[in-house]
PDB file of C-alpha atoms in Angstrom:
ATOM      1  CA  UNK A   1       1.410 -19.606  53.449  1.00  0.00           C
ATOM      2  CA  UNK A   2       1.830 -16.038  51.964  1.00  0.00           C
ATOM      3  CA  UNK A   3       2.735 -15.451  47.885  1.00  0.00           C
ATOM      4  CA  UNK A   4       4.357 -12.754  46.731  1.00  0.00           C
ATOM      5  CA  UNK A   5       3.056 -11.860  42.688  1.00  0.00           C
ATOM      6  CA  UNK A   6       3.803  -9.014  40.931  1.00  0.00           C
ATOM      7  CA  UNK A   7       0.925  -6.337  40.896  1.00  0.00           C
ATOM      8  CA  UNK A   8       0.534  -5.389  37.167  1.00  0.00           C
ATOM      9  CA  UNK A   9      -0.052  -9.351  36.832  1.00  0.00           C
ATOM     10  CA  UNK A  10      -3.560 -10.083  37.287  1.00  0.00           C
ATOM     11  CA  UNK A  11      -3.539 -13.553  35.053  1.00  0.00           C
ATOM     12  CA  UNK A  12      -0.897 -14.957  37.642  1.00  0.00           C
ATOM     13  CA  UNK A  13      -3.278 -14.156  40.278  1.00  0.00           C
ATOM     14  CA  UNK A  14      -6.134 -15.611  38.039  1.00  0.00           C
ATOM     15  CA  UNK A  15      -4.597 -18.463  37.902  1.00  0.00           C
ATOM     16  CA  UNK A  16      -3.246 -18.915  42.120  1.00  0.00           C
ATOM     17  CA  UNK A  17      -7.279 -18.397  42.605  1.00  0.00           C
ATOM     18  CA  UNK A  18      -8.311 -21.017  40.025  1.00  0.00           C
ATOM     19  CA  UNK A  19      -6.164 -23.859  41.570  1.00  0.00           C
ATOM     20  CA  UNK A  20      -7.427 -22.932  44.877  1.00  0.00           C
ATOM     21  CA  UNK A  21     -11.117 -23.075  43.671  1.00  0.00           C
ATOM     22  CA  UNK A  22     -10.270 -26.442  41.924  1.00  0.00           C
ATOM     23  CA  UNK A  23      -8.818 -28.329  44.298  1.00  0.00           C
ATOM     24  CA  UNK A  24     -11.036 -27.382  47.153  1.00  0.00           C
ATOM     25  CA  UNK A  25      -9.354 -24.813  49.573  1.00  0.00           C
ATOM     26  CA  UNK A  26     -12.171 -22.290  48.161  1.00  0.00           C
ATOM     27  CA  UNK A  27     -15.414 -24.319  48.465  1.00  0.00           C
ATOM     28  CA  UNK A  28     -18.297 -23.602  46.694  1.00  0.00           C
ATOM     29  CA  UNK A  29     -20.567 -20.244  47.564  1.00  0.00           C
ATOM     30  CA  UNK A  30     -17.505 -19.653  49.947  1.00  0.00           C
ATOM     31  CA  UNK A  31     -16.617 -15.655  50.064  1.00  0.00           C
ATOM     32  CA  UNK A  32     -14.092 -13.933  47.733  1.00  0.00           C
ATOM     33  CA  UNK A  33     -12.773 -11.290  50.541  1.00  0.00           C
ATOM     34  CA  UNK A  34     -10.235  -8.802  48.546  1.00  0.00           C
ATOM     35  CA  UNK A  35      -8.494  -8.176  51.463  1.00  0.00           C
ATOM     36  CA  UNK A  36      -7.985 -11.193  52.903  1.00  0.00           C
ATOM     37  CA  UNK A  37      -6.450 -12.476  48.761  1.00  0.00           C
ATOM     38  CA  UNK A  38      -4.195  -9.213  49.156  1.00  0.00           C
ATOM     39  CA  UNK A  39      -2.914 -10.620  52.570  1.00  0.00           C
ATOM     40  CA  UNK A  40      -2.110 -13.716  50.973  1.00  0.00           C
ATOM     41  CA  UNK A  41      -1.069 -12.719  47.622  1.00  0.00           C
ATOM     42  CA  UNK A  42       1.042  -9.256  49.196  1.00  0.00           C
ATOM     43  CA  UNK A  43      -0.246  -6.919  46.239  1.00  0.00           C
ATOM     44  CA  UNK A  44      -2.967  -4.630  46.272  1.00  0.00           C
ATOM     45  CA  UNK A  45      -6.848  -4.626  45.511  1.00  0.00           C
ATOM     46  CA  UNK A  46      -6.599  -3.837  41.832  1.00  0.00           C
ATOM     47  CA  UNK A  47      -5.172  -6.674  40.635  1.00  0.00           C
ATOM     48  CA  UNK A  48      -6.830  -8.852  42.585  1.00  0.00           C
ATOM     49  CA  UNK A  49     -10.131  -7.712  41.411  1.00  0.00           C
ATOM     50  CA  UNK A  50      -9.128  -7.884  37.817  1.00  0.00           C
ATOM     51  CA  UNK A  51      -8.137 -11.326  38.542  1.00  0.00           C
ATOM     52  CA  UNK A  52     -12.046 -12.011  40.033  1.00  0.00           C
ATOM     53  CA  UNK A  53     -13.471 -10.452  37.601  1.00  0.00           C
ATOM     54  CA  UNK A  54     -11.340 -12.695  35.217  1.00  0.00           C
ATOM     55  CA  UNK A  55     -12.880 -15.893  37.335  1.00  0.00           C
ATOM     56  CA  UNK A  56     -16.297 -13.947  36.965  1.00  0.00           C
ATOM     57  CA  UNK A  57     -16.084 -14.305  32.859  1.00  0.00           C
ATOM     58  CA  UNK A  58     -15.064 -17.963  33.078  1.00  0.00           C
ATOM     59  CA  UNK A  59     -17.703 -18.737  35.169  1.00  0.00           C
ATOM     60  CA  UNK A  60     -15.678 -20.468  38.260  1.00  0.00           C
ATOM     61  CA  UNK A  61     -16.631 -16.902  40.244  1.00  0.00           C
ATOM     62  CA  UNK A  62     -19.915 -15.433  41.059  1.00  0.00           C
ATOM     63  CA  UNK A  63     -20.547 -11.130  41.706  1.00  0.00           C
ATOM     64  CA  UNK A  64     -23.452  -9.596  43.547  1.00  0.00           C
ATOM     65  CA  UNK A  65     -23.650  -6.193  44.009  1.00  0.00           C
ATOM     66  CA  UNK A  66     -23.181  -5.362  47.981  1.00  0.00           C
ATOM     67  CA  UNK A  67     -22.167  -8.825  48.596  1.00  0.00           C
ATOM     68  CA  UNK A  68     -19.014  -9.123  46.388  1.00  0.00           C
ATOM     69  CA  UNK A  69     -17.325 -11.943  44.876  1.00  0.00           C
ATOM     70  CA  UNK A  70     -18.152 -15.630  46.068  1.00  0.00           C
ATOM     71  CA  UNK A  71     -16.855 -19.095  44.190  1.00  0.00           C
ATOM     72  CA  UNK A  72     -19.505 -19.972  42.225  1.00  0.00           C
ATOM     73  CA  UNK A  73     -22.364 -22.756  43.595  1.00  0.00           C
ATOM     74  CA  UNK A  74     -23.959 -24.811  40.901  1.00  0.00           C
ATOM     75  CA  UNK A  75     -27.215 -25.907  40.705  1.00  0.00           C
ATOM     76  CA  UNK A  76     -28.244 -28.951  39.415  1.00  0.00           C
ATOM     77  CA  UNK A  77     -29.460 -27.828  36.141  1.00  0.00           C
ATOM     78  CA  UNK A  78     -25.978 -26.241  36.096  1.00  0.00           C
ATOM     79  CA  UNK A  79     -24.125 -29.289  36.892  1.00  0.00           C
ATOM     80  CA  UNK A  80     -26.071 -31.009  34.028  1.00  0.00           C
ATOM     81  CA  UNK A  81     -25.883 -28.519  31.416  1.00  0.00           C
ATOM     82  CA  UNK A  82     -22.027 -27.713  31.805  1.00  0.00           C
ATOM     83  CA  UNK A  83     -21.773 -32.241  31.228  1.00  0.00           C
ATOM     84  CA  UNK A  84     -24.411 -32.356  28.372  1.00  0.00           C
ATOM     85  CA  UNK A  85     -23.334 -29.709  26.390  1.00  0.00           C
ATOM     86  CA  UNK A  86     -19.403 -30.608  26.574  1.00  0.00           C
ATOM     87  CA  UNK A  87     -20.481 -34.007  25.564  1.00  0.00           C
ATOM     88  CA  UNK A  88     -22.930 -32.763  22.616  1.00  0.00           C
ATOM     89  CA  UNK A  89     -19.721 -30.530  21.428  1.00  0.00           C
ATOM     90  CA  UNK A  90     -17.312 -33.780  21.418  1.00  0.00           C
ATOM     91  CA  UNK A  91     -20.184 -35.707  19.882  1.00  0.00           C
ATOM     92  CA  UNK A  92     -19.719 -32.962  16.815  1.00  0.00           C
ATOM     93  CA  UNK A  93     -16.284 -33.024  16.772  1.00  0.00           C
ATOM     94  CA  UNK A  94     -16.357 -37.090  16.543  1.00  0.00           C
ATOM     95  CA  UNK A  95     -19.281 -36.338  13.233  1.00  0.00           C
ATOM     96  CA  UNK A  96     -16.952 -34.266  12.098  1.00  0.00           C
ATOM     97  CA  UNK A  97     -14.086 -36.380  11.842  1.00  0.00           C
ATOM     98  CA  UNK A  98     -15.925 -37.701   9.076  1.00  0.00           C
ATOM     99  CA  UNK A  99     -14.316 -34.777   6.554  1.00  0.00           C
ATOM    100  CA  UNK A 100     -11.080 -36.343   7.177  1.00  0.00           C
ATOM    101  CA  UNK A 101      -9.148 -37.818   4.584  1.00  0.00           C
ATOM    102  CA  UNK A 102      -7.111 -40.365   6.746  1.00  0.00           C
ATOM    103  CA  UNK A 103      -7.640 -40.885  10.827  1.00  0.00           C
ATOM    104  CA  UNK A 104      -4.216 -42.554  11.038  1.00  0.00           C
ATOM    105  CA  UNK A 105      -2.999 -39.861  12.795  1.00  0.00           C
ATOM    106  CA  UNK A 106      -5.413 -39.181  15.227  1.00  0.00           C
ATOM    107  CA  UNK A 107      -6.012 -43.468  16.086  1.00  0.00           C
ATOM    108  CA  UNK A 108      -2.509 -43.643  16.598  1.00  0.00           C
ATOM    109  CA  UNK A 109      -2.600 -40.768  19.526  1.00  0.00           C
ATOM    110  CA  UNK A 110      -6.046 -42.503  20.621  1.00  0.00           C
ATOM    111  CA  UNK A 111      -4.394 -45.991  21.201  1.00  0.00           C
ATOM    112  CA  UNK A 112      -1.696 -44.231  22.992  1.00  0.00           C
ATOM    113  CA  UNK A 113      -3.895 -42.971  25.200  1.00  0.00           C
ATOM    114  CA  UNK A 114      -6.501 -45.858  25.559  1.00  0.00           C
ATOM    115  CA  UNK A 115      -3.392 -48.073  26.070  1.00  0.00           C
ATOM    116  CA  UNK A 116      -2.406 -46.057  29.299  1.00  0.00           C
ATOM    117  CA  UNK A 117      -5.890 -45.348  30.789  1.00  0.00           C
ATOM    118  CA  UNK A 118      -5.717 -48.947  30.629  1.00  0.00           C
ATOM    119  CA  UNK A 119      -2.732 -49.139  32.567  1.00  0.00           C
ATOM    120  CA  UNK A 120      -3.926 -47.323  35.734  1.00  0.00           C
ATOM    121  CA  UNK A 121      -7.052 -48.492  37.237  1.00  0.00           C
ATOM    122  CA  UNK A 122      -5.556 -48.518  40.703  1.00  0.00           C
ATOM    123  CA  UNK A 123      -7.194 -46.026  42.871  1.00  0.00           C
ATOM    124  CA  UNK A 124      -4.470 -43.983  43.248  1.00  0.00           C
ATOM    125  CA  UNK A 125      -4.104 -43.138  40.240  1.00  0.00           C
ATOM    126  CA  UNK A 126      -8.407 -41.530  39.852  1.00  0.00           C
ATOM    127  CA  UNK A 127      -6.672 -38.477  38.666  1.00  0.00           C
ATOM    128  CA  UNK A 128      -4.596 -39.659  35.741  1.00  0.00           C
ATOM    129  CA  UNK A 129      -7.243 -41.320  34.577  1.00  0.00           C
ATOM    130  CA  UNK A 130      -9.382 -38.634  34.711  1.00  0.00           C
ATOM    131  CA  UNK A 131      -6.452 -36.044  32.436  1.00  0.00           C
ATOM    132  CA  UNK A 132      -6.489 -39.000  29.738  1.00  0.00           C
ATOM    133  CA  UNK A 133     -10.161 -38.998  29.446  1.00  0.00           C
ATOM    134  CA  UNK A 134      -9.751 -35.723  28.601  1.00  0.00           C
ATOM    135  CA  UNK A 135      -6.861 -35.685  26.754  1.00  0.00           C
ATOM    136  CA  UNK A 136      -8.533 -38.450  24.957  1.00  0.00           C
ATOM    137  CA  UNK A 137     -11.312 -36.161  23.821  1.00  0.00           C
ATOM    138  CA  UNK A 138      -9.189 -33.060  23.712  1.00  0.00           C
ATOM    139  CA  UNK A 139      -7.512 -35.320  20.785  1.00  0.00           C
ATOM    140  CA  UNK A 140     -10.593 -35.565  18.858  1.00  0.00           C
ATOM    141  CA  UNK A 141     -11.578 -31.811  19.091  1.00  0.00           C
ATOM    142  CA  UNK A 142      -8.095 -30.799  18.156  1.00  0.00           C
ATOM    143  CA  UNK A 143      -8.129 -32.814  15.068  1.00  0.00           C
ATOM    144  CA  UNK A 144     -11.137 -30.620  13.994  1.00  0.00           C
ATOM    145  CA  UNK A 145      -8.641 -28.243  13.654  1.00  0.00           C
ATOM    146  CA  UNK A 146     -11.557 -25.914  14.578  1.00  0.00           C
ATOM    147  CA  UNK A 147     -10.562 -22.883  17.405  1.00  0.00           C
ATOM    148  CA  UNK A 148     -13.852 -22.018  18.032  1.00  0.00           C
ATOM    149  CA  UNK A 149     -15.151 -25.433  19.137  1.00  0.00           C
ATOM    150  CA  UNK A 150     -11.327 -25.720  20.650  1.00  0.00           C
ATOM    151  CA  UNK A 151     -12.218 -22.805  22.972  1.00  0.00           C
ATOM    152  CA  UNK A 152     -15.376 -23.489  23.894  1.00  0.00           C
ATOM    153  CA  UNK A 153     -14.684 -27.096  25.201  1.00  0.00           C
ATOM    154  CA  UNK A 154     -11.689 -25.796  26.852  1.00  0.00           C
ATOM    155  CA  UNK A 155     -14.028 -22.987  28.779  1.00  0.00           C
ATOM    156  CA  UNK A 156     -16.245 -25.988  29.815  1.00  0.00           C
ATOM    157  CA  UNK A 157     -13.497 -28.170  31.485  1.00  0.00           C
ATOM    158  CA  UNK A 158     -12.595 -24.876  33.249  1.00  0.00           C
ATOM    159  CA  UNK A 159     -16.152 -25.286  35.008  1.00  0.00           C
ATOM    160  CA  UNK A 160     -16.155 -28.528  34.962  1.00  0.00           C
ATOM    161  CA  UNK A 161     -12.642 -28.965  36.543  1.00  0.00           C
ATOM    162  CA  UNK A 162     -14.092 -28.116  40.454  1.00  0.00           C
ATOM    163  CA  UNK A 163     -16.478 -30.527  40.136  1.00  0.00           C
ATOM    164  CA  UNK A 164     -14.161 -32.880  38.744  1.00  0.00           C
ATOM    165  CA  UNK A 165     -12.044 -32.559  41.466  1.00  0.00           C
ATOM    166  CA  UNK A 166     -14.526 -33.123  43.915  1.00  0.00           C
ATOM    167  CA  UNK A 167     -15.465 -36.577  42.775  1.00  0.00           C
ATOM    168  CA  UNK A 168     -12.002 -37.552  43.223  1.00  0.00           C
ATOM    169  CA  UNK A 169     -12.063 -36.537  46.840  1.00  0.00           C
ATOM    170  CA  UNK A 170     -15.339 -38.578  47.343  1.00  0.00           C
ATOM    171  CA  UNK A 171     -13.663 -41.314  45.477  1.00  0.00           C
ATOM    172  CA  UNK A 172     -16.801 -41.213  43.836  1.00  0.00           C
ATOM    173  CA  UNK A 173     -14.814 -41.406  40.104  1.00  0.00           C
ATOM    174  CA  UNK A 174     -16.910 -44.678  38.344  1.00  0.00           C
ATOM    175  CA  UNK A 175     -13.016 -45.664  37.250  1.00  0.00           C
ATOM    176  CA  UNK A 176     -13.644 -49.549  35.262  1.00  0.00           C
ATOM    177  CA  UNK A 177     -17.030 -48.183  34.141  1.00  0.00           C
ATOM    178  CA  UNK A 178     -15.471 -44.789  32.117  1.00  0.00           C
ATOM    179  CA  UNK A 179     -12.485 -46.814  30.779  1.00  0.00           C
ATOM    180  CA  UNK A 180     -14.980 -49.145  28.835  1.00  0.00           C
ATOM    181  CA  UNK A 181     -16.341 -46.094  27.977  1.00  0.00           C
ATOM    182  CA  UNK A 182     -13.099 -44.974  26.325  1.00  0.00           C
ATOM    183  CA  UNK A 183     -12.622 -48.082  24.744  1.00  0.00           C
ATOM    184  CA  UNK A 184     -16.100 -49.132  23.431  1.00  0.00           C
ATOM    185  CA  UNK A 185     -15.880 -45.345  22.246  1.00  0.00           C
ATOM    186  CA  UNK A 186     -12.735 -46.433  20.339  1.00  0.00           C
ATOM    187  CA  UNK A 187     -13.611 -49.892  18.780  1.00  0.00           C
ATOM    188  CA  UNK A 188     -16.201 -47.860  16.798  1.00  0.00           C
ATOM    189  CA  UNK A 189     -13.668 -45.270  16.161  1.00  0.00           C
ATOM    190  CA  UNK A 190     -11.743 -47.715  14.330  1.00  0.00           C
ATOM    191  CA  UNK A 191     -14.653 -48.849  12.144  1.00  0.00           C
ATOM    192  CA  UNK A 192     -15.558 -45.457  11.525  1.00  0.00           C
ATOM    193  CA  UNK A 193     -18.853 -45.490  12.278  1.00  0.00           C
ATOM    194  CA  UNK A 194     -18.969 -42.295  13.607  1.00  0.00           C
ATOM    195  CA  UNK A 195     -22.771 -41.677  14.581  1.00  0.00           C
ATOM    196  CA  UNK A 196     -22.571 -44.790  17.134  1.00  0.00           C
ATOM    197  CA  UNK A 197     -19.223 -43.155  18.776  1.00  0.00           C
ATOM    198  CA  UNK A 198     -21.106 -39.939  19.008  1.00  0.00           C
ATOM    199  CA  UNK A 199     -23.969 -41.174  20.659  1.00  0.00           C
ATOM    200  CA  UNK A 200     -21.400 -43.259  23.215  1.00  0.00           C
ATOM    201  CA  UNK A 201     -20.330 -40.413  23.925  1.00  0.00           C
ATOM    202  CA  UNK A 202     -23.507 -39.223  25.082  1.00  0.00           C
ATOM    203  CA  UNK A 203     -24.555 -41.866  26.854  1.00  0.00           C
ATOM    204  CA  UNK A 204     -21.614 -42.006  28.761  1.00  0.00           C
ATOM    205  CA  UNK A 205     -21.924 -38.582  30.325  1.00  0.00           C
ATOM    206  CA  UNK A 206     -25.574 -39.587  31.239  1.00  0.00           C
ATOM    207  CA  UNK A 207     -24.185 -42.375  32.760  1.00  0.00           C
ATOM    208  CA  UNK A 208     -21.698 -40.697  35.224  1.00  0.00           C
ATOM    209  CA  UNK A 209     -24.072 -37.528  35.978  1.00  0.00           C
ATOM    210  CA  UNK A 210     -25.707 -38.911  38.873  1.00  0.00           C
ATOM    211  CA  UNK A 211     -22.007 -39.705  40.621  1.00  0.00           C
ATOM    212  CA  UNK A 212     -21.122 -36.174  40.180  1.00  0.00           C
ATOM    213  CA  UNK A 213     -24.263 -35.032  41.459  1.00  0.00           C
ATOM    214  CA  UNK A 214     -24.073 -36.895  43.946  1.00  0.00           C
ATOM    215  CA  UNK A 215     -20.642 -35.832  44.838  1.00  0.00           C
ATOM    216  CA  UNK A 216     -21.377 -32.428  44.666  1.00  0.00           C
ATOM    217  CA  UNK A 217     -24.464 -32.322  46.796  1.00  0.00           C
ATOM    218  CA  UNK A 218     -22.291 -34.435  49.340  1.00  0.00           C
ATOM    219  CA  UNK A 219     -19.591 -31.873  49.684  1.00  0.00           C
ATOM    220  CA  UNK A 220     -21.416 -28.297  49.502  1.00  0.00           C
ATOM    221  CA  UNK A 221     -25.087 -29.845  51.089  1.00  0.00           C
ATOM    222  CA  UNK A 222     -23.752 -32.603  53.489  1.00  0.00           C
ATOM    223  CA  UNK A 223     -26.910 -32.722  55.549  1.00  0.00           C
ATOM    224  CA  UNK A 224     -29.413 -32.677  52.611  1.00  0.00           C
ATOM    225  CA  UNK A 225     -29.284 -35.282  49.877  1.00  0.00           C
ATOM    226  CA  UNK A 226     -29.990 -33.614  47.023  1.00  0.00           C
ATOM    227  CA  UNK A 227     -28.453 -30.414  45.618  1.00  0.00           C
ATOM    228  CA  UNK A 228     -30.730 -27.113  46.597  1.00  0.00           C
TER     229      UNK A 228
END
């Protein structure tokens, strides 16, 4: 299907690019050909590579010289890194709730949220469930009220998001198993005992990584088990 996009807007093109790497119809190490995007997108090569080049900086888009743009393949070290570090970062911004003077706010959201994650465990609804995981977390950072640590979460679920989205094509998403998550996470919440929710955090990234691995290696190496 062909798009039309203004030519002086490269974010708009950023962003057409990013939902196709995200939900699949650009797979992983697969070819960024300019031409072919100015086909699709009807607007010419210089906004289109400012868009890639965009994709380059947020790490969802790979350049070599002589062989161009390509959507970027993890590794497993990758895969493990992007997951470890977003959880250490949450982990801090659940320590750091500890410099607030009241958390009434912030529970309040959190129940809101634990109470519908709750509410869809059907497997049609993997993706929800998956946004108010997020969201969930998203919640904590935000109450930081920290931009920094705001922006560099928000840069990880960007790389994360791909992946993400392959899991729920596998139907590989561990759905019962990350809603106890949530809500063990959240019965220490309440008592304020910070440090434990932290490390839940943790543990429940470690616990999911091999899904997602497995996921990935499933979709990009589907005749090798294990991610190159």
């Amino acid at each position: 299907m062909e798009m039309k996009a203004p030519a002086t807007i490269p974010y708009f093109l950023q962003e057409q690019i990013k939902r196709m790497i995200v939900d699949g119809t650009l797979r992983p190490g697969q070819p960024l050909r300019e031409q072919e995007l100015e086909r699709r997108f009807g607007t010419s090569r210089s906004p289109i590579r400012e868009a890639l080049r965009l994709l380059e900086l947020s790490g969802l888009v790979t350049h070599a010289q002589r062989r161009g743009f390509r959507v970027a393949l993890y590794s497993e070290r990758e895969i493990r890194h992007l997951y470890q570090l977003r959880a250490e970062l949450e982990s801090y911004a659940i320590i750091r709730l500890a410099e607030q003077s009241t958390l009434a706010p912030l529970m309040s959201e959190l129940e809101e949220l634990l109470a519908r994650l709750r509410a869809c465990l059907s497997e049609a609804a993997e993706q929800e469930r998956l946004e108010l995981i997020r969201a969930f977390f998203n919640a904590i950072v935000r109450a930081n009220d920290n931009k920094p640590l705001e922006t560099a979460v928000a840069k990880l679920n960007d790389r994360c998001d791909p992946l993400r989205h392959i899991v729920l094509r596998r139907k590989a998403a561990p759905g019962e198993q990350m809603v106890e998550g949530v809500g063990s996470i959240m019965k220490v919440l309440k008592d304020r005992d910070l440090s434990r929710a932290a490390a839940m955090r943790r543990e429940m990234t470690e616990a999911i990584l091999p899904l997602i691995l497995q996921a990935y290696a499933a979709e990009v190496y589907p005749e090798a088990s294990t991610i190159v």
